[in-house]
């Protein structure tokens, strides 16, 4: 089995999972945080180089305040519970997105997770928090425009590689495989720049029911894909 170097996951379906069980939505988010443990471990064991998960989008602020604050509390809890084991597994945590507007305890705990794992050399585990693909592109354009205005960048030298170097994922390969749980056939502002040639795999399984076996099924499906990049089958 050819294991993708970079897997990205849209962890969707927590609310519907909870609703079907007669529980409040936050219980779904809680169950979702718990399955993340097994998926990170599985990616690390399989030798995946990069795992990116969509934890909170720039659009998710539209949700009721108590759901939003509940999600950030769960994030604090996740870091407190998992950091030691992630260290032991040599996982390096990185953040995609603007964490400035996060509640201070959530900001503190994710920054600690990044700082404490910075020297690790195993799986790179990107957590996308307050992340939006369009916001990321605008941020990159702004930075390049500033450099051009200051005279340190020749606008004619802007190419795809330079643009990519301004993304949160600057030194990483684009995702080979994007998995979406919960059945929706859309990307919801996830990795807009980086997903240009990603293989997309959607499963109806809700995120809290997603297991390492389901992940392996996704990787198997990926293995059956013919990645042509605009060329023809060789
Ligand atoms: C995804 O699950 C988690 C976040 C967006 C934070 P949802 O909460 O969107 O679950 P559904 O789509 O309502 O079932
Ligand atoms: C995408 O799920 C965002 C995350 C999983 C964090 P949403 O539930 O927010 O996406 P839409 O609203 O169905 O497009
Ligand atoms: Mg959803």
Short mmCIF file of C-alpha atoms and ligand atoms in Angstrom, two decimals:
data_model
loop_
_atom_site.label_atom_id
_atom_site.label_comp_id
_atom_site.label_asym_id
_atom_site.label_seq_id
_atom_site.Cartn_x
_atom_site.Cartn_y
_atom_site.Cartn_z
CA UNK A 1 0.00 0.00 0.00
CA UNK A 2 1.31 3.41 -1.01
CA UNK A 3 0.84 5.67 2.01
CA UNK A 4 0.15 9.30 1.13
CA UNK A 5 2.78 11.67 2.39
CA UNK A 6 0.21 14.30 3.40
CA UNK A 7 -3.32 13.45 4.54
CA UNK A 8 -5.80 16.21 5.40
CA UNK A 9 -9.11 15.61 7.12
CA UNK A 10 -12.32 17.64 7.34
CA UNK A 11 -13.62 16.27 10.62
CA UNK A 12 -17.34 16.79 10.01
CA UNK A 13 -20.52 15.23 11.39
CA UNK A 14 -20.09 15.67 15.14
CA UNK A 15 -23.40 17.48 15.53
CA UNK A 16 -25.41 14.94 13.52
CA UNK A 17 -23.74 12.08 15.39
CA UNK A 18 -24.88 13.59 18.70
CA UNK A 19 -28.35 14.40 17.41
CA UNK A 20 -28.94 10.82 16.27
CA UNK A 21 -28.04 9.67 19.76
CA UNK A 22 -30.32 12.25 21.41
CA UNK A 23 -27.34 14.11 22.84
CA UNK A 24 -26.35 17.78 22.75
CA UNK A 25 -23.99 18.83 19.94
CA UNK A 26 -21.07 19.32 22.30
CA UNK A 27 -21.14 15.62 23.16
CA UNK A 28 -20.44 15.02 19.48
CA UNK A 29 -17.46 17.36 19.57
CA UNK A 30 -16.24 15.59 22.69
CA UNK A 31 -16.49 12.17 21.02
CA UNK A 32 -14.75 13.67 17.99
CA UNK A 33 -11.78 14.83 20.04
CA UNK A 34 -11.46 11.32 21.40
CA UNK A 35 -11.22 9.61 18.00
CA UNK A 36 -8.52 12.05 16.94
CA UNK A 37 -6.15 10.22 19.29
CA UNK A 38 -6.40 6.96 17.33
CA UNK A 39 -6.15 8.66 13.94
CA UNK A 40 -2.99 10.57 14.86
CA UNK A 41 -1.48 7.39 16.26
CA UNK A 42 -2.41 5.43 13.13
CA UNK A 43 -0.90 8.06 10.80
CA UNK A 44 2.27 8.08 12.87
CA UNK A 45 2.47 4.25 12.78
CA UNK A 46 1.79 4.12 9.02
CA UNK A 47 4.61 6.57 8.33
CA UNK A 48 2.46 9.43 7.06
CA UNK A 49 4.68 12.53 7.05
CA UNK A 50 1.98 15.21 7.43
CA UNK A 51 -1.51 15.07 8.89
CA UNK A 52 -3.67 18.19 8.74
CA UNK A 53 -7.01 18.35 10.53
CA UNK A 54 -9.70 21.01 10.22
CA UNK A 55 -10.72 21.75 13.78
CA UNK A 56 -12.41 25.16 13.48
CA UNK A 57 -13.07 27.27 10.41
CA UNK A 58 -13.23 31.05 10.02
CA UNK A 59 -16.96 30.48 9.37
CA UNK A 60 -17.56 28.45 12.54
CA UNK A 61 -17.79 31.67 14.61
CA UNK A 62 -21.38 31.86 13.26
CA UNK A 63 -22.38 29.09 15.67
CA UNK A 64 -23.99 29.74 19.05
CA UNK A 65 -21.49 31.21 21.53
CA UNK A 66 -21.77 28.25 23.87
CA UNK A 67 -20.91 25.78 21.11
CA UNK A 68 -17.89 27.88 20.10
CA UNK A 69 -16.61 28.21 23.66
CA UNK A 70 -17.29 24.51 24.25
CA UNK A 71 -15.14 23.58 21.23
CA UNK A 72 -12.25 25.70 22.53
CA UNK A 73 -12.58 24.16 25.99
CA UNK A 74 -12.32 20.74 24.37
CA UNK A 75 -9.20 21.88 22.55
CA UNK A 76 -7.59 22.84 25.87
CA UNK A 77 -8.59 19.47 27.25
CA UNK A 78 -7.23 17.66 24.19
CA UNK A 79 -3.81 19.28 24.56
CA UNK A 80 -3.70 18.61 28.31
CA UNK A 81 -4.59 14.96 27.76
CA UNK A 82 -2.58 14.15 24.64
CA UNK A 83 0.57 16.27 24.73
CA UNK A 84 2.68 13.78 26.69
CA UNK A 85 1.90 10.92 24.34
CA UNK A 86 2.37 13.09 21.25
CA UNK A 87 5.81 13.95 22.62
CA UNK A 88 6.62 10.28 23.13
CA UNK A 89 5.54 9.57 19.55
CA UNK A 90 7.89 12.31 18.30
CA UNK A 91 4.93 14.21 16.76
CA UNK A 92 5.48 17.86 15.85
CA UNK A 93 2.39 20.04 16.26
CA UNK A 94 1.89 23.06 14.04
CA UNK A 95 -1.00 25.49 13.66
CA UNK A 96 -2.71 26.71 10.51
CA UNK A 97 -4.88 29.77 10.95
CA UNK A 98 -5.05 32.93 13.01
CA UNK A 99 -5.20 32.04 16.69
CA UNK A 100 -5.31 35.67 17.87
CA UNK A 101 -9.11 35.77 18.40
CA UNK A 102 -9.12 32.53 20.44
CA UNK A 103 -9.92 32.58 24.17
CA UNK A 104 -6.63 33.12 26.04
CA UNK A 105 -6.49 29.67 27.65
CA UNK A 106 -6.98 27.98 24.27
CA UNK A 107 -4.33 30.19 22.70
CA UNK A 108 -1.93 29.42 25.54
CA UNK A 109 -2.42 25.69 25.35
CA UNK A 110 -2.00 25.39 21.58
CA UNK A 111 1.11 27.58 21.69
CA UNK A 112 2.50 25.35 24.42
CA UNK A 113 1.80 22.29 22.28
CA UNK A 114 3.66 23.89 19.35
CA UNK A 115 6.58 25.05 21.52
CA UNK A 116 7.00 21.76 23.36
CA UNK A 117 7.00 19.66 20.18
CA UNK A 118 8.99 22.02 17.94
CA UNK A 119 12.11 19.85 17.97
CA UNK A 120 10.28 16.60 17.19
CA UNK A 121 11.10 14.93 13.90
CA UNK A 122 8.22 12.46 13.40
CA UNK A 123 4.73 13.06 12.05
CA UNK A 124 3.96 16.73 11.44
CA UNK A 125 0.47 17.25 12.86
CA UNK A 126 -1.13 20.46 11.61
CA UNK A 127 -4.20 21.66 13.46
CA UNK A 128 -6.25 24.16 11.45
CA UNK A 129 -7.92 26.49 13.94
CA UNK A 130 -9.76 29.64 12.92
CA UNK A 131 -8.50 28.63 9.49
CA UNK A 132 -9.99 29.67 6.16
CA UNK A 133 -8.43 29.00 2.77
CA UNK A 134 -9.46 32.39 1.42
CA UNK A 135 -8.18 34.23 4.50
CA UNK A 136 -4.86 32.41 4.05
CA UNK A 137 -4.60 33.52 0.40
CA UNK A 138 -5.47 37.13 1.30
CA UNK A 139 -2.83 37.08 4.04
CA UNK A 140 -0.23 35.84 1.55
CA UNK A 141 -1.19 38.50 -1.02
CA UNK A 142 -0.98 41.21 1.64
CA UNK A 143 2.49 40.13 2.72
CA UNK A 144 3.78 40.09 -0.88
CA UNK A 145 2.14 43.47 -1.56
CA UNK A 146 3.89 44.93 1.50
CA UNK A 147 7.26 43.66 0.34
CA UNK A 148 6.64 45.09 -3.13
CA UNK A 149 5.60 48.46 -1.68
CA UNK A 150 8.74 48.53 0.46
CA UNK A 151 10.81 47.84 -2.64
CA UNK A 152 12.20 44.50 -1.41
CA UNK A 153 10.21 42.42 -3.90
CA UNK A 154 9.93 42.77 -7.67
CA UNK A 155 6.26 42.04 -8.53
CA UNK A 156 7.41 40.29 -11.70
CA UNK A 157 9.22 37.72 -9.56
CA UNK A 158 5.96 36.55 -7.97
CA UNK A 159 5.27 33.00 -9.07
CA UNK A 160 3.41 30.00 -7.63
CA UNK A 161 6.37 28.90 -5.54
CA UNK A 162 6.78 32.34 -3.96
CA UNK A 163 3.06 32.52 -3.27
CA UNK A 164 3.14 29.05 -1.69
CA UNK A 165 6.01 30.18 0.52
CA UNK A 166 3.63 32.65 2.18
CA UNK A 167 1.09 29.97 3.12
CA UNK A 168 0.90 28.40 6.58
CA UNK A 169 2.05 25.20 4.85
CA UNK A 170 5.13 26.89 3.34
CA UNK A 171 7.63 24.06 3.69
CA UNK A 172 5.19 21.17 3.29
CA UNK A 173 3.96 19.20 0.28
CA UNK A 174 0.34 19.76 -0.77
CA UNK A 175 -2.12 17.23 0.63
CA UNK A 176 -2.23 14.06 -1.47
CA UNK A 177 -5.51 12.96 0.05
CA UNK A 178 -8.30 15.04 1.59
CA UNK A 179 -10.81 13.00 3.56
CA UNK A 180 -14.19 14.46 4.52
CA UNK A 181 -16.37 12.63 7.01
CA UNK A 182 -20.09 13.34 7.36
CA UNK A 183 -20.91 13.03 3.67
CA UNK A 184 -20.94 16.64 2.44
CA UNK A 185 -19.51 17.05 -1.06
CA UNK A 186 -17.66 20.31 -0.51
CA UNK A 187 -14.37 21.66 0.82
CA UNK A 188 -15.84 24.37 3.07
CA UNK A 189 -12.88 26.76 2.67
CA UNK A 190 -10.28 24.12 3.57
CA UNK A 191 -6.81 24.30 1.98
CA UNK A 192 -8.11 26.29 -1.00
CA UNK A 193 -4.63 26.92 -2.41
CA UNK A 194 -3.11 23.56 -1.51
CA UNK A 195 -5.98 21.32 -2.68
CA UNK A 196 -5.53 22.06 -6.40
CA UNK A 197 -4.49 18.46 -7.16
CA UNK A 198 -5.52 16.61 -4.00
CA UNK A 199 -7.50 13.40 -4.27
CA UNK A 200 -10.80 13.80 -2.42
CA UNK A 201 -12.44 11.01 -0.45
CA UNK A 202 -15.83 11.54 1.16
CA UNK A 203 -17.39 9.07 3.57
CA UNK A 204 -20.85 9.22 5.14
CA UNK A 205 -19.34 8.04 8.43
CA UNK A 206 -19.61 10.78 11.03
CA UNK A 207 -16.30 11.90 12.48
CA UNK A 208 -16.88 10.37 15.96
CA UNK A 209 -17.35 6.97 14.25
CA UNK A 210 -14.23 7.30 12.09
CA UNK A 211 -11.67 4.64 13.02
CA UNK A 212 -8.16 3.65 11.86
CA UNK A 213 -9.84 0.92 9.76
CA UNK A 214 -11.92 3.58 7.98
CA UNK A 215 -8.74 5.58 7.46
CA UNK A 216 -7.08 2.56 5.88
CA UNK A 217 -10.10 2.19 3.57
CA UNK A 218 -9.60 5.78 2.47
CA UNK A 219 -5.92 5.12 1.80
CA UNK A 220 -6.85 2.01 -0.20
CA UNK A 221 -9.26 4.05 -2.31
CA UNK A 222 -6.51 6.61 -2.80
CA UNK A 223 -4.26 3.83 -4.07
CA UNK A 224 -6.77 3.12 -6.82
CA UNK A 225 -6.70 6.68 -8.10
CA UNK A 226 -4.87 7.69 -11.24
CA UNK A 227 -3.21 11.03 -10.56
CA UNK A 228 -2.68 12.60 -13.96
CA UNK A 229 -2.03 16.25 -13.05
CA UNK A 230 -3.42 17.30 -16.41
CA UNK A 231 -1.28 14.83 -18.33
CA UNK A 232 -2.29 11.47 -19.74
CA UNK A 233 -2.13 8.03 -18.22
CA UNK A 234 1.40 6.69 -18.47
C1 LIG B 1 -17.57 19.34 12.63
O1 LIG B 1 -18.79 18.81 13.04
C2 LIG B 1 -16.86 20.03 13.75
C3 LIG B 1 -16.74 21.49 13.60
C4 LIG B 1 -17.17 22.18 12.60
C5 LIG B 1 -16.11 22.21 14.69
P1 LIG B 1 -20.13 19.66 12.92
O2 LIG B 1 -20.36 20.34 14.23
O3 LIG B 1 -20.11 20.55 11.76
O4 LIG B 1 -21.18 18.49 12.73
P2 LIG B 1 -22.47 18.53 11.80
O5 LIG B 1 -22.00 18.83 10.41
O6 LIG B 1 -23.36 19.59 12.34
O7 LIG B 1 -23.05 17.17 11.93
C1 LIG B 2 -16.13 22.24 8.11
O1 LIG B 2 -17.31 21.76 8.61
C2 LIG B 2 -15.28 22.82 9.20
C3 LIG B 2 -14.70 21.85 10.13
C4 LIG B 2 -14.83 20.56 10.09
C5 LIG B 2 -13.91 22.42 11.19
P1 LIG B 2 -18.64 22.66 8.64
O2 LIG B 2 -19.68 21.84 9.29
O3 LIG B 2 -18.32 23.97 9.27
O4 LIG B 2 -18.91 22.89 7.10
P2 LIG B 2 -20.27 23.28 6.36
O5 LIG B 2 -20.89 24.41 7.15
O6 LIG B 2 -21.15 22.07 6.34
O7 LIG B 2 -19.84 23.67 4.99
MG1 LIG B 3 -20.66 20.25 9.83
#
